[in-house]
Amino acid sequence: MRAVLIKDGKGPIENLYIGDAETPKPTNAREILVKVKTFGLNRMDILQREGMYPVPAGASTILGVEFSGVVAELGPETSQFKVGDEVLGLAYGGAYAEYIVAYENMLAPKPDHLTWAEAAGIPENWLTSYQALFMVGEVKKGEKVLLHVGASGIGVSANQMAKFFGMEHVITTAGSPEKLSFLKSMPYHPTDTINYKTEDFSRRVRELTGGQGVDFILDAIGKDYWHKNIDSLAIDGRLVIIGLMSGVDVPTFSLQPILKKRLTIRGTTLRSRSPEYQSDLMQRFKKEVLPHMRGQHEDPSLQGLRVYVHKVFPWTEIQDAHREMETNKNAGKIIVEVV
């Protein structure tokens, strides 16, 4: 099969190329082979390409963890799908290819009203957001939340789910007026937006919450946001960290606010989780969220959570797709089509 490979195993964007790779086969009785139509880009792909993201043991070294496609072959103990079914799915690696093997329970039927590109934009971002909000962060109806990287794939999904599932006050950050305007245009949009490049988000959070702070923060930035995040949290607030885009070391900080405000700070990733955990997550998501999802160009009067695709690249332009993500131009998902 053909796949996107990395010259020398790691390196800059220019090292990405389309070459030949061995077609995977189901080795577990509950695995399924899928012919890939489209796959989504994620920050971890850039880190892995640069040699800075360790691949889980036993996973394909080919980039990519989310995809949409058609079932091509079934493991002997699978029961939920048949050959020819259209699916979307999550994997530990290997999505930048014509074929991928995934566990049956980490696949979901592709809704007919979603395009291939929209379907591929769901698994990693929406499941990460769902996990961080509800399973790790334990957000509750009526709470106040602050969601960073608002215009990213994770931010777009988290903002919508927070509003859809009844958060009282949803505050989000992004880095341009265009991105903030896009976020406010969503049917389930944040209550307030903050331009982190021109405003001190912790000061704005205190103003917007009457000095109380927020009950929950979702953060993918890390070091640069640490002090402001702690300052933005209310009594008994929770901070869930899902990324460290600005760095990993906070030189000095006081533990006193953590103790004084009874804060809970947790980190979580999805790719490192066990197949059992990911399968349970996918089953919950299929039941509680997927039925409410709509395409970005469907009738605006239809209520639901929208999948927003920033741009679709043919995989012959994979370098341009990575460049688009590295320059933070996207509002929504960057998708690549296998052609």
CSV table of C-alpha atoms in Angstrom, one decimal:
chain,number,residue,atom,x,y,z
A,1,MET,CA,0.0,0.0,0.0
A,2,ARG,CA,1.0,3.7,-0.2
A,3,ALA,CA,1.5,5.7,3.0
A,4,VAL,CA,2.9,9.0,4.1
A,5,LEU,CA,6.4,8.2,5.4
A,6,ILE,CA,9.2,10.2,7.0
A,7,LYS,CA,12.7,10.3,5.4
A,8,ASP,CA,15.3,9.2,8.0
A,9,GLY,CA,12.5,8.4,10.5
A,10,LYS,CA,12.1,11.9,11.7
A,11,GLY,CA,12.7,15.5,10.7
A,12,PRO,CA,11.3,18.7,9.2
A,13,ILE,CA,8.2,19.0,7.0
A,14,GLU,CA,10.3,18.4,3.9
A,15,ASN,CA,11.0,14.9,5.1
A,16,LEU,CA,7.4,13.8,4.5
A,17,TYR,CA,6.8,11.8,1.3
A,18,ILE,CA,4.4,9.2,-0.1
A,19,GLY,CA,6.0,5.8,-0.4
A,20,ASP,CA,5.4,2.1,-0.2
A,21,ALA,CA,4.6,0.3,3.1
A,22,GLU,CA,3.4,-3.2,4.0
A,23,THR,CA,-0.4,-3.4,4.1
A,24,PRO,CA,-1.4,-4.2,7.7
A,25,LYS,CA,-3.5,-7.3,8.6
A,26,PRO,CA,-5.7,-7.9,11.6
A,27,THR,CA,-3.6,-9.8,14.1
A,28,ASN,CA,-6.2,-9.7,16.9
A,29,ALA,CA,-9.5,-11.5,16.5
A,30,ARG,CA,-11.4,-8.3,17.3
A,31,GLU,CA,-9.5,-6.1,14.8
A,32,ILE,CA,-10.8,-4.7,11.5
A,33,LEU,CA,-9.0,-3.6,8.4
A,34,VAL,CA,-10.3,-0.3,7.0
A,35,LYS,CA,-9.6,1.3,3.6
A,36,VAL,CA,-8.9,4.9,4.5
A,37,LYS,CA,-10.7,7.7,2.8
A,38,THR,CA,-9.6,10.7,4.9
A,39,PHE,CA,-7.5,11.3,8.0
A,40,GLY,CA,-7.2,14.2,10.5
A,41,LEU,CA,-4.1,16.1,11.5
A,42,ASN,CA,-3.2,16.6,15.2
A,43,ARG,CA,-0.4,18.4,17.1
A,44,MET,CA,1.0,15.0,18.2
A,45,ASP,CA,1.7,14.2,14.5
A,46,ILE,CA,4.1,17.2,14.3
A,47,LEU,CA,5.8,16.1,17.5
A,48,GLN,CA,6.1,12.5,16.3
A,49,ARG,CA,7.4,13.6,12.9
A,50,GLU,CA,10.1,15.6,14.8
A,51,GLY,CA,11.0,12.6,16.9
A,52,MET,CA,9.6,14.2,20.1
A,53,TYR,CA,6.5,12.0,20.7
A,54,PRO,CA,7.1,8.3,21.6
A,55,VAL,CA,4.9,5.9,19.7
A,56,PRO,CA,2.9,3.5,22.0
A,57,ALA,CA,4.4,0.0,22.2
A,58,GLY,CA,3.2,-2.1,19.4
A,59,ALA,CA,1.7,0.7,17.4
A,60,SER,CA,2.4,1.5,13.8
A,61,THR,CA,5.2,4.0,13.3
A,62,ILE,CA,3.2,5.6,10.5
A,63,LEU,CA,1.6,8.9,11.6
A,64,GLY,CA,-2.0,9.5,12.3
A,65,VAL,CA,-4.6,8.4,14.9
A,66,GLU,CA,-8.0,9.3,13.4
A,67,PHE,CA,-9.6,8.5,10.1
A,68,SER,CA,-12.8,7.7,8.1
A,69,GLY,CA,-13.1,4.9,5.6
A,70,VAL,CA,-14.7,1.6,4.5
A,71,VAL,CA,-14.4,-1.8,6.2
A,72,ALA,CA,-12.2,-4.0,4.0
A,73,GLU,CA,-11.6,-7.1,6.2
A,74,LEU,CA,-13.0,-8.5,9.5
A,75,GLY,CA,-11.2,-10.3,12.3
A,76,PRO,CA,-12.9,-13.7,13.2
A,77,GLU,CA,-14.5,-12.5,16.4
A,78,THR,CA,-15.9,-9.1,15.2
A,79,SER,CA,-19.6,-8.7,15.2
A,80,GLN,CA,-20.6,-5.0,14.9
A,81,PHE,CA,-19.6,-4.3,11.3
A,82,LYS,CA,-19.6,-6.0,7.9
A,83,VAL,CA,-17.3,-5.5,4.8
A,84,GLY,CA,-18.3,-2.3,3.0
A,85,ASP,CA,-19.6,-0.5,6.1
A,86,GLU,CA,-18.6,3.2,6.3
A,87,VAL,CA,-16.9,4.0,9.6
A,88,LEU,CA,-14.9,6.6,11.5
A,89,GLY,CA,-12.3,5.5,14.0
A,90,LEU,CA,-9.5,6.0,16.4
A,91,ALA,CA,-6.1,4.1,16.4
A,92,TYR,CA,-2.7,4.2,18.1
A,93,GLY,CA,-1.1,5.1,14.8
A,94,GLY,CA,-1.1,4.3,11.0
A,95,ALA,CA,-3.9,6.6,9.7
A,96,TYR,CA,-1.6,8.4,7.1
A,97,ALA,CA,-2.1,5.4,4.8
A,98,GLU,CA,-4.4,3.6,2.3
A,99,TYR,CA,-5.2,0.9,4.9
A,100,ILE,CA,-5.3,0.8,8.7
A,101,VAL,CA,-6.1,-1.8,11.3
A,102,ALA,CA,-8.2,-0.8,14.4
A,103,TYR,CA,-10.0,-2.5,17.2
A,104,GLU,CA,-13.7,-3.0,16.5
A,105,ASN,CA,-14.8,-1.1,19.6
A,106,MET,CA,-12.7,1.9,18.6
A,107,LEU,CA,-14.8,2.3,15.4
A,108,ALA,CA,-18.2,4.0,15.0
A,109,PRO,CA,-20.6,4.0,12.1
A,110,LYS,CA,-20.2,7.1,9.9
A,111,PRO,CA,-23.4,9.1,10.0
A,112,ASP,CA,-24.8,9.4,6.5
A,113,HIS,CA,-25.2,13.1,6.7
A,114,LEU,CA,-21.5,13.7,7.4
A,115,THR,CA,-18.9,13.9,4.7
A,116,TRP,CA,-15.8,11.8,4.8
A,117,ALA,CA,-13.8,14.8,5.9
A,118,GLU,CA,-16.2,15.7,8.7
A,119,ALA,CA,-16.2,12.2,9.9
A,120,ALA,CA,-12.4,12.0,10.1
A,121,GLY,CA,-12.4,15.2,12.1
A,122,ILE,CA,-14.4,13.6,15.0
A,123,PRO,CA,-12.4,10.8,16.7
A,124,GLU,CA,-9.3,12.4,18.3
A,125,ASN,CA,-10.5,15.9,19.1
A,126,TRP,CA,-14.1,15.2,20.1
A,127,LEU,CA,-13.2,12.1,22.2
A,128,THR,CA,-10.3,14.0,23.8
A,129,SER,CA,-12.6,16.9,24.7
A,130,TYR,CA,-15.4,14.6,25.9
A,131,GLN,CA,-12.9,12.6,28.1
A,132,ALA,CA,-11.3,15.8,29.5
A,133,LEU,CA,-14.6,17.5,30.3
A,134,PHE,CA,-16.8,14.7,31.6
A,135,MET,CA,-14.6,11.7,32.6
A,136,VAL,CA,-11.5,13.5,34.0
A,137,GLY,CA,-12.8,17.1,34.7
A,138,GLU,CA,-16.2,15.9,35.9
A,139,VAL,CA,-17.9,19.1,34.7
A,140,LYS,CA,-21.5,19.6,35.8
A,141,LYS,CA,-24.5,21.4,34.4
A,142,GLY,CA,-24.5,25.0,35.6
A,143,GLU,CA,-20.7,25.4,36.1
A,144,LYS,CA,-18.4,28.1,34.8
A,145,VAL,CA,-15.6,26.9,32.6
A,146,LEU,CA,-12.6,28.3,30.8
A,147,LEU,CA,-11.5,26.6,27.6
A,148,HIS,CA,-8.1,27.4,26.0
A,149,VAL,CA,-7.0,26.9,22.3
A,150,GLY,CA,-10.6,27.7,21.5
A,151,ALA,CA,-10.3,27.6,17.7
A,152,SER,CA,-8.4,24.4,17.5
A,153,GLY,CA,-10.2,21.1,16.8
A,154,ILE,CA,-10.3,20.3,20.5
A,155,GLY,CA,-11.3,23.9,21.4
A,156,VAL,CA,-14.2,23.9,18.9
A,157,SER,CA,-15.5,20.6,20.2
A,158,ALA,CA,-15.1,21.5,23.8
A,159,ASN,CA,-16.9,24.8,23.5
A,160,GLN,CA,-19.8,23.3,21.8
A,161,MET,CA,-20.2,20.4,24.2
A,162,ALA,CA,-19.9,22.7,27.2
A,163,LYS,CA,-22.8,24.8,26.0
A,164,PHE,CA,-24.8,21.8,24.7
A,165,PHE,CA,-24.6,20.0,28.0
A,166,GLY,CA,-25.6,22.9,30.1
A,167,MET,CA,-22.5,24.8,31.4
A,168,GLU,CA,-23.8,28.1,32.8
A,169,HIS,CA,-20.8,30.3,31.6
A,170,VAL,CA,-18.4,29.2,28.9
A,171,ILE,CA,-15.3,31.4,28.4
A,172,THR,CA,-12.7,30.6,25.7
A,173,THR,CA,-9.4,32.0,24.4
A,174,ALA,CA,-8.1,32.4,20.9
A,175,GLY,CA,-5.4,34.5,19.2
A,176,SER,CA,-7.2,36.6,16.5
A,177,PRO,CA,-10.4,38.5,16.0
A,178,GLU,CA,-11.3,36.2,13.1
A,179,LYS,CA,-11.0,33.1,15.3
A,180,LEU,CA,-13.1,34.7,18.1
A,181,SER,CA,-15.7,35.7,15.5
A,182,PHE,CA,-15.8,32.2,14.2
A,183,LEU,CA,-16.3,30.8,17.7
A,184,LYS,CA,-19.2,33.1,18.4
A,185,SER,CA,-20.9,32.1,15.1
A,186,MET,CA,-21.3,28.5,16.2
A,187,PRO,CA,-24.9,27.5,17.1
A,188,TYR,CA,-23.6,26.4,20.5
A,189,HIS,CA,-21.1,29.1,21.1
A,190,PRO,CA,-19.1,30.3,24.1
A,191,THR,CA,-20.6,33.0,26.4
A,192,ASP,CA,-17.5,35.1,26.2
A,193,THR,CA,-14.3,35.1,24.2
A,194,ILE,CA,-10.9,36.5,25.1
A,195,ASN,CA,-8.0,37.4,22.7
A,196,TYR,CA,-5.0,36.0,24.7
A,197,LYS,CA,-2.6,38.1,22.6
A,198,THR,CA,-4.2,41.5,23.6
A,199,GLU,CA,-5.8,40.7,26.9
A,200,ASP,CA,-4.8,39.2,30.2
A,201,PHE,CA,-7.2,36.3,30.3
A,202,SER,CA,-7.0,35.8,34.1
A,203,ARG,CA,-8.0,39.5,34.7
A,204,ARG,CA,-10.9,39.1,32.2
A,205,VAL,CA,-12.0,35.9,33.9
A,206,ARG,CA,-12.2,37.6,37.2
A,207,GLU,CA,-14.2,40.4,35.7
A,208,LEU,CA,-16.6,38.1,33.9
A,209,THR,CA,-17.2,36.0,37.0
A,210,GLY,CA,-17.5,38.8,39.5
A,211,GLY,CA,-14.2,37.9,41.0
A,212,GLN,CA,-15.1,34.3,41.8
A,213,GLY,CA,-13.2,32.5,39.0
A,214,VAL,CA,-14.2,29.4,37.0
A,215,ASP,CA,-15.0,25.9,38.2
A,216,PHE,CA,-13.0,24.2,35.5
A,217,ILE,CA,-10.2,25.0,33.0
A,218,LEU,CA,-9.1,22.9,30.0
A,219,ASP,CA,-5.6,23.8,29.0
A,220,ALA,CA,-3.2,22.6,26.2
A,221,ILE,CA,-0.6,25.4,26.6
A,222,GLY,CA,1.2,24.5,29.9
A,223,LYS,CA,4.0,26.6,31.2
A,224,ASP,CA,3.0,30.0,29.9
A,225,TYR,CA,-0.5,29.7,31.3
A,226,TRP,CA,0.2,28.1,34.7
A,227,HIS,CA,0.1,31.1,36.9
A,228,LYS,CA,-2.9,32.7,35.2
A,229,ASN,CA,-4.7,29.4,35.2
A,230,ILE,CA,-4.3,29.0,39.0
A,231,ASP,CA,-5.4,32.6,39.4
A,232,SER,CA,-8.5,32.0,37.3
A,233,LEU,CA,-9.8,29.1,39.3
A,234,ALA,CA,-12.5,29.4,41.8
A,235,ILE,CA,-12.6,27.6,45.2
A,236,ASP,CA,-12.6,23.8,44.6
A,237,GLY,CA,-11.7,24.5,40.9
A,238,ARG,CA,-10.3,21.8,38.6
A,239,LEU,CA,-7.5,22.2,36.0
A,240,VAL,CA,-7.1,19.5,33.4
A,241,ILE,CA,-4.0,19.7,31.3
A,242,ILE,CA,-4.0,17.9,27.9
A,243,GLY,CA,-0.9,19.5,26.3
A,244,LEU,CA,2.2,21.4,26.9
A,245,MET,CA,2.6,23.6,23.8
A,246,SER,CA,4.6,26.4,25.5
A,247,GLY,CA,6.9,24.1,27.5
A,248,VAL,CA,7.1,21.8,30.5
A,249,ASP,CA,9.0,23.6,33.2
A,250,VAL,CA,7.4,26.3,35.4
A,251,PRO,CA,10.5,27.9,37.1
A,252,THR,CA,8.9,29.0,40.4
A,253,PHE,CA,5.4,29.0,41.8
A,254,SER,CA,3.7,29.0,45.1
A,255,LEU,CA,1.8,26.0,46.3
A,256,GLN,CA,-0.3,28.1,48.6
A,257,PRO,CA,-3.2,28.9,46.1
A,258,ILE,CA,-3.6,25.2,45.4
A,259,LEU,CA,-4.0,24.5,49.1
A,260,LYS,CA,-6.0,27.6,49.9
A,261,LYS,CA,-8.5,27.2,47.1
A,262,ARG,CA,-8.6,23.3,47.4
A,263,LEU,CA,-7.7,23.0,43.7
A,264,THR,CA,-7.5,19.7,41.7
A,265,ILE,CA,-5.0,19.5,39.0
A,266,ARG,CA,-4.9,16.6,36.6
A,267,GLY,CA,-3.1,15.7,33.4
A,268,THR,CA,-4.5,13.3,30.8
A,269,THR,CA,-3.7,12.0,27.3
A,270,LEU,CA,-5.8,9.7,25.1
A,271,ARG,CA,-3.2,7.9,22.9
A,272,SER,CA,-1.5,6.3,25.9
A,273,ARG,CA,-4.7,4.8,27.3
A,274,SER,CA,-5.4,1.1,27.1
A,275,PRO,CA,-7.7,-0.4,24.4
A,276,GLU,CA,-10.2,-1.1,27.1
A,277,TYR,CA,-10.3,2.5,28.2
A,278,GLN,CA,-10.5,3.8,24.7
A,279,SER,CA,-13.2,1.3,23.8
A,280,ASP,CA,-15.3,2.4,26.8
A,281,LEU,CA,-14.8,6.0,25.8
A,282,MET,CA,-15.9,5.4,22.3
A,283,GLN,CA,-19.0,3.5,23.4
A,284,ARG,CA,-20.1,6.3,25.7
A,285,PHE,CA,-19.4,8.9,23.0
A,286,LYS,CA,-21.4,6.9,20.4
A,287,LYS,CA,-24.4,6.9,22.8
A,288,GLU,CA,-24.2,10.4,24.3
A,289,VAL,CA,-22.7,12.7,21.6
A,290,LEU,CA,-22.5,11.2,18.1
A,291,PRO,CA,-26.3,11.2,17.5
A,292,HIS,CA,-26.3,15.0,18.0
A,293,MET,CA,-23.6,15.7,15.5
A,294,ARG,CA,-24.2,17.7,12.3
A,295,GLY,CA,-22.1,18.8,9.3
A,296,GLN,CA,-20.9,22.3,9.1
A,297,HIS,CA,-23.0,23.1,6.0
A,298,GLU,CA,-26.2,21.4,7.1
A,299,ASP,CA,-29.4,23.5,7.6
A,300,PRO,CA,-28.6,26.0,10.4
A,301,SER,CA,-32.1,25.4,11.8
A,302,LEU,CA,-31.1,21.8,12.7
A,303,GLN,CA,-30.0,21.7,16.3
A,304,GLY,CA,-26.8,19.8,17.0
A,305,LEU,CA,-23.1,19.9,17.5
A,306,ARG,CA,-21.2,20.9,14.4
A,307,VAL,CA,-18.1,19.4,12.9
A,308,TYR,CA,-16.0,22.3,11.4
A,309,VAL,CA,-13.4,21.5,8.8
A,310,HIS,CA,-10.8,24.2,8.2
A,311,LYS,CA,-9.4,22.8,5.0
A,312,VAL,CA,-9.1,19.5,3.1
A,313,PHE,CA,-5.7,18.8,1.5
A,314,PRO,CA,-5.0,15.9,-1.0
A,315,TRP,CA,-2.3,13.8,0.6
A,316,THR,CA,0.0,14.7,-2.3
A,317,GLU,CA,0.1,18.1,-0.4
A,318,ILE,CA,0.8,16.6,3.0
A,319,GLN,CA,3.7,19.0,3.6
A,320,ASP,CA,1.4,22.0,3.0
A,321,ALA,CA,-1.1,20.4,5.5
A,322,HIS,CA,1.5,20.2,8.2
A,323,ARG,CA,2.7,23.7,7.4
A,324,GLU,CA,-0.9,25.0,7.8
A,325,MET,CA,-1.1,23.5,11.3
A,326,GLU,CA,2.4,24.6,12.4
A,327,THR,CA,1.5,28.3,11.5
A,328,ASN,CA,-1.7,28.1,13.6
A,329,LYS,CA,-3.9,29.2,10.6
A,330,ASN,CA,-6.7,26.8,11.3
A,331,ALA,CA,-10.1,27.4,12.9
A,332,GLY,CA,-11.4,23.8,13.0
A,333,LYS,CA,-9.9,20.6,11.7
A,334,ILE,CA,-7.3,20.1,9.0
A,335,ILE,CA,-8.2,17.0,7.0
A,336,VAL,CA,-6.2,15.1,4.4
A,337,GLU,CA,-7.8,13.0,1.6
A,338,VAL,CA,-6.2,9.8,0.3
A,339,VAL,CA,-6.2,10.2,-3.5
